[in-house]
Amino acid sequence: MLSPAKYIIHVPRRIFRSVSSWSNFQFSSSVQGKPAPEGIQKENDKLMDNMFSGLNYDIQEDYLAQSSFSAGKEFSETSISLPNFEMSEIIDLMKFLAKSPNTIESFGITVQQLADACAKNLEAFTLDNVTVIVWALGKLNHLPSKIAERAEQVILQNLRDLQPSEVAILMWGFAKMEKGSAEFWSKITEQAASIMPRMSVLDLQQTTWSLTKIQNNDSEIWQALETNTLKYLKN
């Protein structure tokens, strides 16, 4: 029986080698306290795009024409923090910009302004939009503590209602941006373990990355990850 300290080193390497090549490199880099190369992070972000798309949160073409670009134009012209935007409009703009981060400058806005607009609507955070917020700001590499704390409240209040992919995405966002209280990580990890048999291979891969990122040393969760990942490898 491996001790927890050894188990966290052993199991992720085994899972990462089996599921994808980039994950093993990411793991070894994080263990050594070194940032992963840009290419590895891009692969990670690409994976998150695929997972996010699987949740049917993708925006429609008519939105791109009617909302995002007009929103960006209005933002550029007023140079203020989206004072007249509803939360749903802010969320839609976040989705578009997270998928096309290189377009932010062309809108005449900054990630900080986008986050500020979101932070002014904390009471509008719901189970329906919290995954989008964490995913988008994680992609844009800017998740302010005020937003993370409010998101955490909503997540913990509705934890059992989240889908497996949503749990994996939320863990990714909080881990990438180094957010989340001890209570948050304890409860969301427990929930991940309980729904792990329903996770896709992408969910499992991302959950593994997230738990490695936060240096989780719970041998039971790593055993569950190994067991459920091996099911896919046998098929």
Short mmCIF file of C-alpha atoms in Angstrom, two decimals:
data_model
loop_
_atom_site.label_atom_id
_atom_site.label_comp_id
_atom_site.label_asym_id
_atom_site.label_seq_id
_atom_site.Cartn_x
_atom_site.Cartn_y
_atom_site.Cartn_z
CA MET A 1 0.00 0.00 0.00
CA LEU A 2 1.46 3.35 -1.02
CA SER A 3 1.49 6.17 1.48
CA PRO A 4 -0.51 9.28 0.43
CA ALA A 5 2.71 11.20 -0.17
CA LYS A 6 3.97 8.57 -2.59
CA TYR A 7 0.54 7.89 -4.02
CA ILE A 8 0.04 11.42 -5.32
CA ILE A 9 3.31 11.14 -7.20
CA HIS A 10 2.70 7.64 -8.52
CA VAL A 11 -0.92 7.66 -9.63
CA PRO A 12 -1.08 10.91 -11.62
CA ARG A 13 1.99 9.88 -13.61
CA ARG A 14 0.35 6.58 -14.44
CA ILE A 15 -2.96 8.17 -15.38
CA PHE A 16 -1.39 11.02 -17.28
CA ARG A 17 0.78 8.73 -19.38
CA SER A 18 -2.26 6.65 -20.24
CA VAL A 19 -4.71 9.42 -21.06
CA SER A 20 -2.53 12.03 -22.76
CA SER A 21 1.06 12.93 -23.35
CA TRP A 22 0.85 16.59 -22.37
CA SER A 23 -0.56 15.90 -18.94
CA ASN A 24 2.50 13.96 -17.80
CA PHE A 25 4.69 16.92 -18.76
CA GLN A 26 2.36 19.32 -16.97
CA PHE A 27 2.53 17.16 -13.85
CA SER A 28 6.30 16.94 -13.76
CA SER A 29 6.56 20.69 -14.29
CA SER A 30 4.15 21.46 -11.45
CA VAL A 31 5.93 19.08 -9.09
CA GLN A 32 9.20 20.88 -9.74
CA GLY A 33 7.54 24.23 -9.16
CA LYS A 34 8.12 25.33 -12.74
CA PRO A 35 5.44 26.75 -15.04
CA ALA A 36 4.41 24.56 -17.93
CA PRO A 37 5.57 25.69 -21.39
CA GLU A 38 3.17 27.86 -23.33
CA GLY A 39 2.33 25.02 -25.71
CA ILE A 40 1.24 22.78 -22.84
CA GLN A 41 -1.02 25.48 -21.43
CA LYS A 42 -2.55 26.01 -24.87
CA GLU A 43 -3.36 22.30 -25.04
CA ASN A 44 -4.97 22.57 -21.62
CA ASP A 45 -7.07 25.54 -22.72
CA LYS A 46 -8.04 23.71 -25.92
CA LEU A 47 -9.24 20.80 -23.81
CA MET A 48 -11.36 23.17 -21.76
CA ASP A 49 -12.91 24.57 -24.95
CA ASN A 50 -13.90 21.05 -25.95
CA MET A 51 -15.39 20.31 -22.54
CA PHE A 52 -17.22 23.63 -22.48
CA SER A 53 -18.64 23.05 -25.95
CA GLY A 54 -19.94 19.71 -24.76
CA LEU A 55 -22.15 21.49 -22.25
CA ASN A 56 -24.00 23.28 -25.07
CA TYR A 57 -22.96 26.69 -23.80
CA ASP A 58 -21.71 27.74 -27.24
CA ILE A 59 -23.03 31.03 -28.50
CA GLN A 60 -24.96 31.30 -31.74
CA GLU A 61 -23.94 33.14 -34.89
CA ASP A 62 -26.80 35.60 -34.58
CA TYR A 63 -25.52 36.55 -31.17
CA LEU A 64 -22.09 37.28 -32.59
CA ALA A 65 -23.62 39.62 -35.11
CA GLN A 66 -26.18 41.33 -32.91
CA SER A 67 -24.84 41.31 -29.36
CA SER A 68 -21.10 40.79 -28.98
CA PHE A 69 -19.89 43.25 -31.56
CA SER A 70 -22.49 45.88 -30.74
CA ALA A 71 -21.64 45.40 -27.06
CA GLY A 72 -17.98 45.88 -27.76
CA LYS A 73 -18.70 48.96 -29.86
CA GLU A 74 -20.82 50.49 -27.12
CA PHE A 75 -18.17 49.69 -24.52
CA SER A 76 -15.49 51.31 -26.66
CA GLU A 77 -17.53 54.42 -27.25
CA THR A 78 -18.53 54.96 -23.63
CA SER A 79 -15.22 53.85 -22.03
CA ILE A 80 -17.06 52.85 -18.86
CA SER A 81 -17.79 49.50 -17.19
CA LEU A 82 -20.88 48.29 -18.99
CA PRO A 83 -23.31 50.31 -16.84
CA ASN A 84 -26.40 49.40 -18.85
CA PHE A 85 -25.68 45.75 -19.50
CA GLU A 86 -27.77 43.00 -17.98
CA MET A 87 -25.91 40.09 -16.43
CA SER A 88 -26.98 37.83 -19.29
CA GLU A 89 -25.38 40.23 -21.78
CA ILE A 90 -22.17 40.37 -19.76
CA ILE A 91 -22.10 36.57 -19.66
CA ASP A 92 -22.59 36.34 -23.42
CA LEU A 93 -19.79 38.82 -24.04
CA MET A 94 -17.53 36.87 -21.67
CA LYS A 95 -18.22 33.66 -23.59
CA PHE A 96 -17.34 35.25 -26.89
CA LEU A 97 -14.18 36.93 -25.65
CA ALA A 98 -13.00 33.79 -23.82
CA LYS A 99 -13.32 31.84 -27.06
CA SER A 100 -11.61 34.62 -29.03
CA PRO A 101 -9.29 36.33 -26.51
CA ASN A 102 -7.24 37.98 -29.24
CA THR A 103 -10.25 40.13 -30.15
CA ILE A 104 -10.44 41.90 -26.80
CA GLU A 105 -8.25 44.82 -27.86
CA SER A 106 -10.28 45.32 -31.01
CA PHE A 107 -13.32 45.87 -28.81
CA GLY A 108 -11.51 48.62 -26.95
CA ILE A 109 -11.99 46.86 -23.63
CA THR A 110 -9.79 45.10 -21.09
CA VAL A 111 -10.20 41.90 -19.12
CA GLN A 112 -10.19 44.00 -15.96
CA GLN A 113 -13.15 46.04 -17.21
CA LEU A 114 -15.01 42.87 -18.08
CA ALA A 115 -14.34 41.42 -14.62
CA ASP A 116 -15.38 44.69 -12.98
CA ALA A 117 -18.69 44.60 -14.84
CA CYS A 118 -19.23 41.04 -13.67
CA ALA A 119 -18.28 41.92 -10.07
CA LYS A 120 -20.98 44.61 -10.00
CA ASN A 121 -23.58 41.90 -10.53
CA LEU A 122 -22.58 39.38 -7.87
CA GLU A 123 -26.16 38.85 -6.74
CA ALA A 124 -27.03 37.73 -10.27
CA PHE A 125 -24.70 34.72 -10.01
CA THR A 126 -26.71 31.53 -10.42
CA LEU A 127 -26.13 27.85 -10.99
CA ASP A 128 -26.88 28.50 -14.66
CA ASN A 129 -24.12 31.05 -15.18
CA VAL A 130 -21.43 30.36 -12.58
CA THR A 131 -19.71 27.70 -14.70
CA VAL A 132 -19.55 30.13 -17.62
CA ILE A 133 -18.05 32.86 -15.41
CA VAL A 134 -15.35 30.63 -13.94
CA TRP A 135 -14.53 29.07 -17.32
CA ALA A 136 -14.38 32.40 -19.17
CA LEU A 137 -12.30 34.25 -16.60
CA GLY A 138 -10.07 31.23 -16.23
CA LYS A 139 -9.46 31.28 -19.99
CA LEU A 140 -8.76 35.01 -19.79
CA ASN A 141 -6.40 34.46 -16.83
CA HIS A 142 -8.20 36.89 -14.56
CA LEU A 143 -10.48 35.65 -11.77
CA PRO A 144 -10.65 38.31 -9.03
CA SER A 145 -11.10 37.11 -5.45
CA LYS A 146 -14.45 38.86 -5.09
CA ILE A 147 -15.86 36.96 -8.05
CA ALA A 148 -14.27 33.68 -6.99
CA GLU A 149 -15.71 33.98 -3.49
CA ARG A 150 -19.23 34.64 -4.77
CA ALA A 151 -18.91 31.82 -7.29
CA GLU A 152 -17.78 29.52 -4.49
CA GLN A 153 -20.90 30.35 -2.48
CA VAL A 154 -23.19 29.51 -5.40
CA ILE A 155 -21.26 26.33 -6.20
CA LEU A 156 -21.35 25.01 -2.64
CA GLN A 157 -25.05 25.78 -2.33
CA ASN A 158 -25.83 23.82 -5.51
CA LEU A 159 -23.04 21.27 -5.59
CA ARG A 160 -25.23 18.20 -6.02
CA ASP A 161 -27.05 19.77 -8.97
CA LEU A 162 -23.90 20.20 -11.07
CA GLN A 163 -23.20 17.92 -14.02
CA PRO A 164 -19.90 15.96 -14.07
CA SER A 165 -18.41 18.21 -16.76
CA GLU A 166 -19.41 21.31 -14.82
CA VAL A 167 -17.64 19.99 -11.73
CA ALA A 168 -14.51 19.31 -13.79
CA ILE A 169 -14.59 22.75 -15.40
CA LEU A 170 -15.10 24.54 -12.09
CA MET A 171 -12.24 22.62 -10.50
CA TRP A 172 -10.06 23.58 -13.47
CA GLY A 173 -10.90 27.28 -13.20
CA PHE A 174 -10.30 27.46 -9.47
CA ALA A 175 -7.12 25.40 -9.66
CA LYS A 176 -5.68 27.34 -12.61
CA MET A 177 -6.30 30.67 -10.89
CA GLU A 178 -5.30 29.32 -7.44
CA LYS A 179 -8.64 30.16 -5.84
CA GLY A 180 -10.98 28.38 -3.45
CA SER A 181 -11.15 27.90 0.30
CA ALA A 182 -10.25 24.66 2.07
CA GLU A 183 -13.98 23.98 2.44
CA PHE A 184 -14.53 24.48 -1.27
CA TRP A 185 -11.82 22.05 -2.29
CA SER A 186 -12.87 19.48 0.28
CA LYS A 187 -16.51 19.50 -0.82
CA ILE A 188 -16.01 19.73 -4.56
CA THR A 189 -13.42 16.95 -4.44
CA GLU A 190 -15.85 14.81 -2.48
CA GLN A 191 -18.55 15.53 -5.06
CA ALA A 192 -16.16 14.72 -7.91
CA ALA A 193 -15.39 11.36 -6.30
CA SER A 194 -19.10 10.55 -5.95
CA ILE A 195 -19.91 11.28 -9.61
CA MET A 196 -16.67 10.01 -11.09
CA PRO A 197 -18.27 6.89 -12.66
CA ARG A 198 -20.34 9.31 -14.80
CA MET A 199 -17.38 11.44 -15.88
CA SER A 200 -16.12 11.37 -19.44
CA VAL A 201 -12.47 10.72 -20.16
CA LEU A 202 -12.01 14.48 -20.67
CA ASP A 203 -13.62 15.16 -17.29
CA LEU A 204 -11.27 12.65 -15.67
CA GLN A 205 -8.24 14.11 -17.41
CA GLN A 206 -9.07 17.63 -16.30
CA THR A 207 -9.91 16.55 -12.76
CA THR A 208 -6.53 14.87 -12.57
CA TRP A 209 -4.81 18.04 -13.72
CA SER A 210 -6.72 20.16 -11.22
CA LEU A 211 -6.00 17.94 -8.23
CA THR A 212 -2.35 17.80 -9.19
CA LYS A 213 -2.26 21.58 -9.52
CA ILE A 214 -3.56 22.04 -5.96
CA GLN A 215 -1.33 19.19 -4.72
CA ASN A 216 -4.19 17.12 -3.32
CA ASN A 217 -2.83 14.14 -1.37
CA ASP A 218 -6.02 12.18 -0.72
CA SER A 219 -5.18 8.62 -1.72
CA GLU A 220 -8.88 7.71 -2.11
CA ILE A 221 -9.53 10.29 -4.81
CA TRP A 222 -6.45 9.20 -6.73
CA GLN A 223 -7.55 5.58 -6.47
CA ALA A 224 -10.97 6.55 -7.83
CA LEU A 225 -9.36 8.44 -10.70
CA GLU A 226 -7.18 5.49 -11.57
CA THR A 227 -10.08 3.03 -11.41
CA ASN A 228 -12.39 5.10 -13.58
CA THR A 229 -9.70 6.06 -16.09
CA LEU A 230 -8.69 2.45 -16.58
CA LYS A 231 -12.29 1.63 -17.51
CA TYR A 232 -11.89 3.77 -20.63
CA LEU A 233 -8.53 2.25 -21.46
CA LYS A 234 -10.02 -1.24 -21.39
CA ASN A 235 -12.80 -0.33 -23.83
#
